[in-house]
Coordinates of C-alpha atoms in Angstrom, one line a residue:
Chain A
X159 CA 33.3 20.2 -14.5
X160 CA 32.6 18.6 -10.9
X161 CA 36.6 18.7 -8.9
X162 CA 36.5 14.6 -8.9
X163 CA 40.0 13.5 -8.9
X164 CA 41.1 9.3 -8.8
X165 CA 44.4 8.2 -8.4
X166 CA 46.0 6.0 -9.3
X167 CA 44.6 6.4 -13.5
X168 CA 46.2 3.1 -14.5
X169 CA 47.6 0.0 -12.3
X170 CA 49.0 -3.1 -12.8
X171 CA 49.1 -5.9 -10.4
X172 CA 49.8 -9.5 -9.6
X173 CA 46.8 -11.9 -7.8
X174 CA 46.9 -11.8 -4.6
X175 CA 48.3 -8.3 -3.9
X176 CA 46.5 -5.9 -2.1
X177 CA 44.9 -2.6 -3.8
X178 CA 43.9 0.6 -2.8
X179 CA 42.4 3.2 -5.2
X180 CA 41.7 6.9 -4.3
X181 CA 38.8 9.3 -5.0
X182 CA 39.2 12.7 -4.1
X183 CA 36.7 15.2 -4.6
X184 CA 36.5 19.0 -3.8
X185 CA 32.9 19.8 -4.2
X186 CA 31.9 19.0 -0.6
X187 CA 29.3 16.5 -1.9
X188 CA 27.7 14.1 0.5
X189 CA 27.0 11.5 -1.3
X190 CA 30.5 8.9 -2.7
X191 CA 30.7 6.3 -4.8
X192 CA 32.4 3.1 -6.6
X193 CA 31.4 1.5 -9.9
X194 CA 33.0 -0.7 -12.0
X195 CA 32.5 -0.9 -15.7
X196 CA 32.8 -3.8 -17.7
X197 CA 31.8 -4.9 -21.0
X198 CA 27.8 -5.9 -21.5
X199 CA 27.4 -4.7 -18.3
X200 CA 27.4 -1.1 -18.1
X201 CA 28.3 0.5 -14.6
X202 CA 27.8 -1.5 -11.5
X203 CA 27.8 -0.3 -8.0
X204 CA 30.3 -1.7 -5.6
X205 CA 29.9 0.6 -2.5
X206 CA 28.7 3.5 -1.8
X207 CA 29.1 6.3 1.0
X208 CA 26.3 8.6 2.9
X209 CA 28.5 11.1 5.0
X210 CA 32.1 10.2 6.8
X211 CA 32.1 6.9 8.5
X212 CA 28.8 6.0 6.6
X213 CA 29.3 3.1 3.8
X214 CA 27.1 0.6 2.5
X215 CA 27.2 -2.0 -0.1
X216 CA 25.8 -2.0 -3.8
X217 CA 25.1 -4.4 -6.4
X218 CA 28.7 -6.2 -6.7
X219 CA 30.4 -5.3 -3.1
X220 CA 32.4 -8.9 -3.0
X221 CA 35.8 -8.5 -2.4
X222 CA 35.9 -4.9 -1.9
X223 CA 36.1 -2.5 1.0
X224 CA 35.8 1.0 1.4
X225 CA 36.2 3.7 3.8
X226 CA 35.6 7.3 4.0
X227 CA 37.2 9.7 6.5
X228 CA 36.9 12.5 5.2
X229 CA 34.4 14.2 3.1
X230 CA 36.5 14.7 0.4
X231 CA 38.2 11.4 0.2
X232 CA 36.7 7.9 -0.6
X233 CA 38.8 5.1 -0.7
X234 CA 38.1 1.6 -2.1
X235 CA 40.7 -1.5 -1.2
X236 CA 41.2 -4.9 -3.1
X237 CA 42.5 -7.1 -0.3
X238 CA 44.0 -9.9 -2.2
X239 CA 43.0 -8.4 -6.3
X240 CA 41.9 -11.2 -8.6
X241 CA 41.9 -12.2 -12.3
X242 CA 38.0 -11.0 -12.2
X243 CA 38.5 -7.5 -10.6
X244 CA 40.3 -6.3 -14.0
X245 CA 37.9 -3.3 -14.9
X246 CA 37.8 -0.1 -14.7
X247 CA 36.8 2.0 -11.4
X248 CA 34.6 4.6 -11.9
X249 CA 34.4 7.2 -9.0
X250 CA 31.2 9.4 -8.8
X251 CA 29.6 12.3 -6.6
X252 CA 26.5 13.4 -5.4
X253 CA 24.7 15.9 -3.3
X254 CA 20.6 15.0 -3.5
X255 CA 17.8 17.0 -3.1
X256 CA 15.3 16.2 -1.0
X257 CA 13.7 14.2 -3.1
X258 CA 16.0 11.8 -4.9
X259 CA 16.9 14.5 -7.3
X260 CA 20.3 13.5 -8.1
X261 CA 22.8 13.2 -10.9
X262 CA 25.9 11.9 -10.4
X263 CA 29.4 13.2 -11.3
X264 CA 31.6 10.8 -12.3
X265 CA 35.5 10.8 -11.9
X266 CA 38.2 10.0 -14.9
X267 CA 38.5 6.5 -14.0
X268 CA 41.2 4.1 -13.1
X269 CA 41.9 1.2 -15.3
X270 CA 43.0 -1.7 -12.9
X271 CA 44.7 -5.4 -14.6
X272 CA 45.4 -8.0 -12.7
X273 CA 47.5 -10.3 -13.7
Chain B
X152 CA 14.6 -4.9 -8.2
X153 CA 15.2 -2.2 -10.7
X154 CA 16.7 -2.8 -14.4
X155 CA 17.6 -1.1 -17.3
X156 CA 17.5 -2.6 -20.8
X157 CA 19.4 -1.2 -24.2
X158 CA 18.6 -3.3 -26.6
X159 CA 21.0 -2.1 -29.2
X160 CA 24.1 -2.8 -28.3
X161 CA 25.7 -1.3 -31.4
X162 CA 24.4 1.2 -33.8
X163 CA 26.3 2.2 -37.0
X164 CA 25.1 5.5 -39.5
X165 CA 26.2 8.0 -41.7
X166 CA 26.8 11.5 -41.1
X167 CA 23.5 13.9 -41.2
X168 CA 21.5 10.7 -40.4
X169 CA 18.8 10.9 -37.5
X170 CA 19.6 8.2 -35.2
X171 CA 17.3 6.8 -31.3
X172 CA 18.6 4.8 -29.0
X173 CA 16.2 2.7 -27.0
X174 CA 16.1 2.4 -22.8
X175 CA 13.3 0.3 -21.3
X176 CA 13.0 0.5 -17.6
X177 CA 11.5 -1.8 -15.0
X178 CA 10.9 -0.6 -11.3
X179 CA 8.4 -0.7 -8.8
X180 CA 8.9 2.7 -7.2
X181 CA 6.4 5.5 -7.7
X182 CA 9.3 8.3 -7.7
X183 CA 12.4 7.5 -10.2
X184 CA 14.8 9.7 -11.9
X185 CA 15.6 8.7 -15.4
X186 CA 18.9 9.5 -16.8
X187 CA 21.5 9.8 -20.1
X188 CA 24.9 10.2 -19.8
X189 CA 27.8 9.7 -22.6
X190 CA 31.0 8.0 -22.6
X191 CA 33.3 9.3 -26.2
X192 CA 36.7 7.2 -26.8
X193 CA 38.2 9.3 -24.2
X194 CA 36.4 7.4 -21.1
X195 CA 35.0 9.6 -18.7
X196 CA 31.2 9.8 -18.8
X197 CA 29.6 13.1 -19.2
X198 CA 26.2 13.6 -17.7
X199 CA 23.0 14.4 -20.6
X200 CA 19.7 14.5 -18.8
X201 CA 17.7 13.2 -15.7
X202 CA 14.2 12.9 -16.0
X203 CA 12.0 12.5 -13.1
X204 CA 9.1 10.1 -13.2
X205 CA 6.0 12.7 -13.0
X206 CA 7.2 14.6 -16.0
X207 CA 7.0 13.1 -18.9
X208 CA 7.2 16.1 -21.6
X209 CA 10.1 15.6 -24.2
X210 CA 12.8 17.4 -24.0
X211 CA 15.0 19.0 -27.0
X212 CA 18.9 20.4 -26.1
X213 CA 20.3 21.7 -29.7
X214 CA 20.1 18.2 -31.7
X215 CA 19.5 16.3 -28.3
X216 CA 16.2 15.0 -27.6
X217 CA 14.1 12.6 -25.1
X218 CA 11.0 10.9 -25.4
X219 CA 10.0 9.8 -21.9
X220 CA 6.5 7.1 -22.2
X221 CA 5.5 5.8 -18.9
X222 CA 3.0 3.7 -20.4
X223 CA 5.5 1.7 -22.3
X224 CA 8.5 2.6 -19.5
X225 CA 10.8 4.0 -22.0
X226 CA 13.1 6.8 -22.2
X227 CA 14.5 6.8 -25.5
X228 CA 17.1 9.4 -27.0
X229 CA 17.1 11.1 -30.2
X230 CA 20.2 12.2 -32.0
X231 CA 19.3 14.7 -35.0
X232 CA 21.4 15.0 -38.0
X233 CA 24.5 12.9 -36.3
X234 CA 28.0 14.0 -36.4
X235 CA 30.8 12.5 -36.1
X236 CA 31.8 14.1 -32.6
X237 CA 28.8 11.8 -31.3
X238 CA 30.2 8.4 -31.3
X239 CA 30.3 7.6 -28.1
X240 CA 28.8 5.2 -25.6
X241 CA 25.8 6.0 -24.6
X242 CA 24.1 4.7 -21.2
X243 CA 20.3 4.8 -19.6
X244 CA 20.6 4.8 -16.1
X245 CA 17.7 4.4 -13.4
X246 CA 17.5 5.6 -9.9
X247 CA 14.5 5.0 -7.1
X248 CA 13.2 8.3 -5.4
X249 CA 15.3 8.2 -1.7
X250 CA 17.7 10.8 -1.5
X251 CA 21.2 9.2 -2.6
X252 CA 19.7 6.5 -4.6
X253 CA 22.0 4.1 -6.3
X254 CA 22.1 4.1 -9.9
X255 CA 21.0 1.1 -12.2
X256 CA 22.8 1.6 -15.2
X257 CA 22.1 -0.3 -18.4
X258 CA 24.5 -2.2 -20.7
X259 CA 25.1 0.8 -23.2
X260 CA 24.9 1.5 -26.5
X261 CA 27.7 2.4 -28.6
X262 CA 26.7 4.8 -31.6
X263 CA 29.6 4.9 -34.5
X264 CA 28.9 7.5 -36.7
X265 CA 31.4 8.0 -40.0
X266 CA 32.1 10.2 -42.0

């Protein structure tokens, strides 16, 4: 199994509070990134990272930040968590061929409520 | 824009019955990867198959298999002689042919099988 760790697994939180959830990985992949999975809507990209320092936004970025330091560490913040961010965060890596060739690896996930 | 349809939303059968669950694809790039991945009760989502878009011979793994049709863009997956041990969610994903490609995931399917 690919070394993808996310921490917290399970949160609860009020609106408005700020949240920061982890994703640690020890496969030297280059390639990080954040989904969110809800109901009818399969996985969704939020962000997604390209190397340390290198982020860009996916399908549903709004209200989310990320940042990357490290190569092992990808880190995704809630500035002020709403009602509509409840989900669960899925974490996954990647390290493409030249050519696209690229499965994912997906973390354990970290349910998030808020409340 | 790229987008993945599962039709079936839910699928129910009996042990030892064959069971496919359907993935229509729409994009516009020449290169895409076409992939399966699994999700049992227990959340995390395992990786199946990926599928690149000049190969379209089916593939079989033990009771596993995948019909990939260009001409009707459809990667469609084959469960032989279910078991219990595969209820699960199952998702289709799509991603373009640029190294580190996002993934378009469709809504999922979730396959009960009883006893």
């Amino acid at each position: 199994d690919a070394g993808i760790t996310q921490s917290p697994r399970h949160k609860v939180t009020e609106t408005g509070t700020p949240v920061t959830l982890r994703c640690h990985q020890t496969e030297n992949h280059r390639y990080m990134y954040w989904y969110r999975q809800d109901p009818g809507h399969g996985l969704r990209l939020i962000h997604y990272s390209y190397g340390v320092k290198d982020t860009d936004k996916g399908e549903v970025s709004d209200g989310y930040s990320v940042s990357r330091s490290k190569t092992e560490d990808f880190l995704l913040t809630l500035e002020s968590a709403t009602s509509s961010q409840t989900s669960v965060y899925f974490c996954a890596i990647s390290q493409p061929g030249t050519q696209g060739e690229d499965e994912q690896f997906f973390g354990p996930g970290t349910r998030l409520t808020v409340l | 824009a790229q987008k993945v349809t599962q039709a079936q939303t839910e699928i129910s059968v009996v042990e030892k019955e064959d069971v496919t669950l359907d993935c229509v694809y729409e994009t516009r790039d020449t290169t895409y990867y076409l992939f399966w991945y699994k999700q049992p009760p227990s959340g995390e989502l395992v990786f199946l198959i990926r599928r690149n878009s000049f190969d379209e011979q089916n593939e079989i793994s033990g009771r596993y298999s995948w019909n990939f049709q260009k001409s009707t863009s459809s990667f469609n997956f084959t469960i032989t002689a279910s078991q219990v041990v595969d209820s699960a969610v199952y998702f289709c994903a799509l991603s373009g042919g640029n190294a580190g490609n996002m993934l378009t995931f469709g809504g999922g399917t979730r396959l009960m099988v009883k006893p």
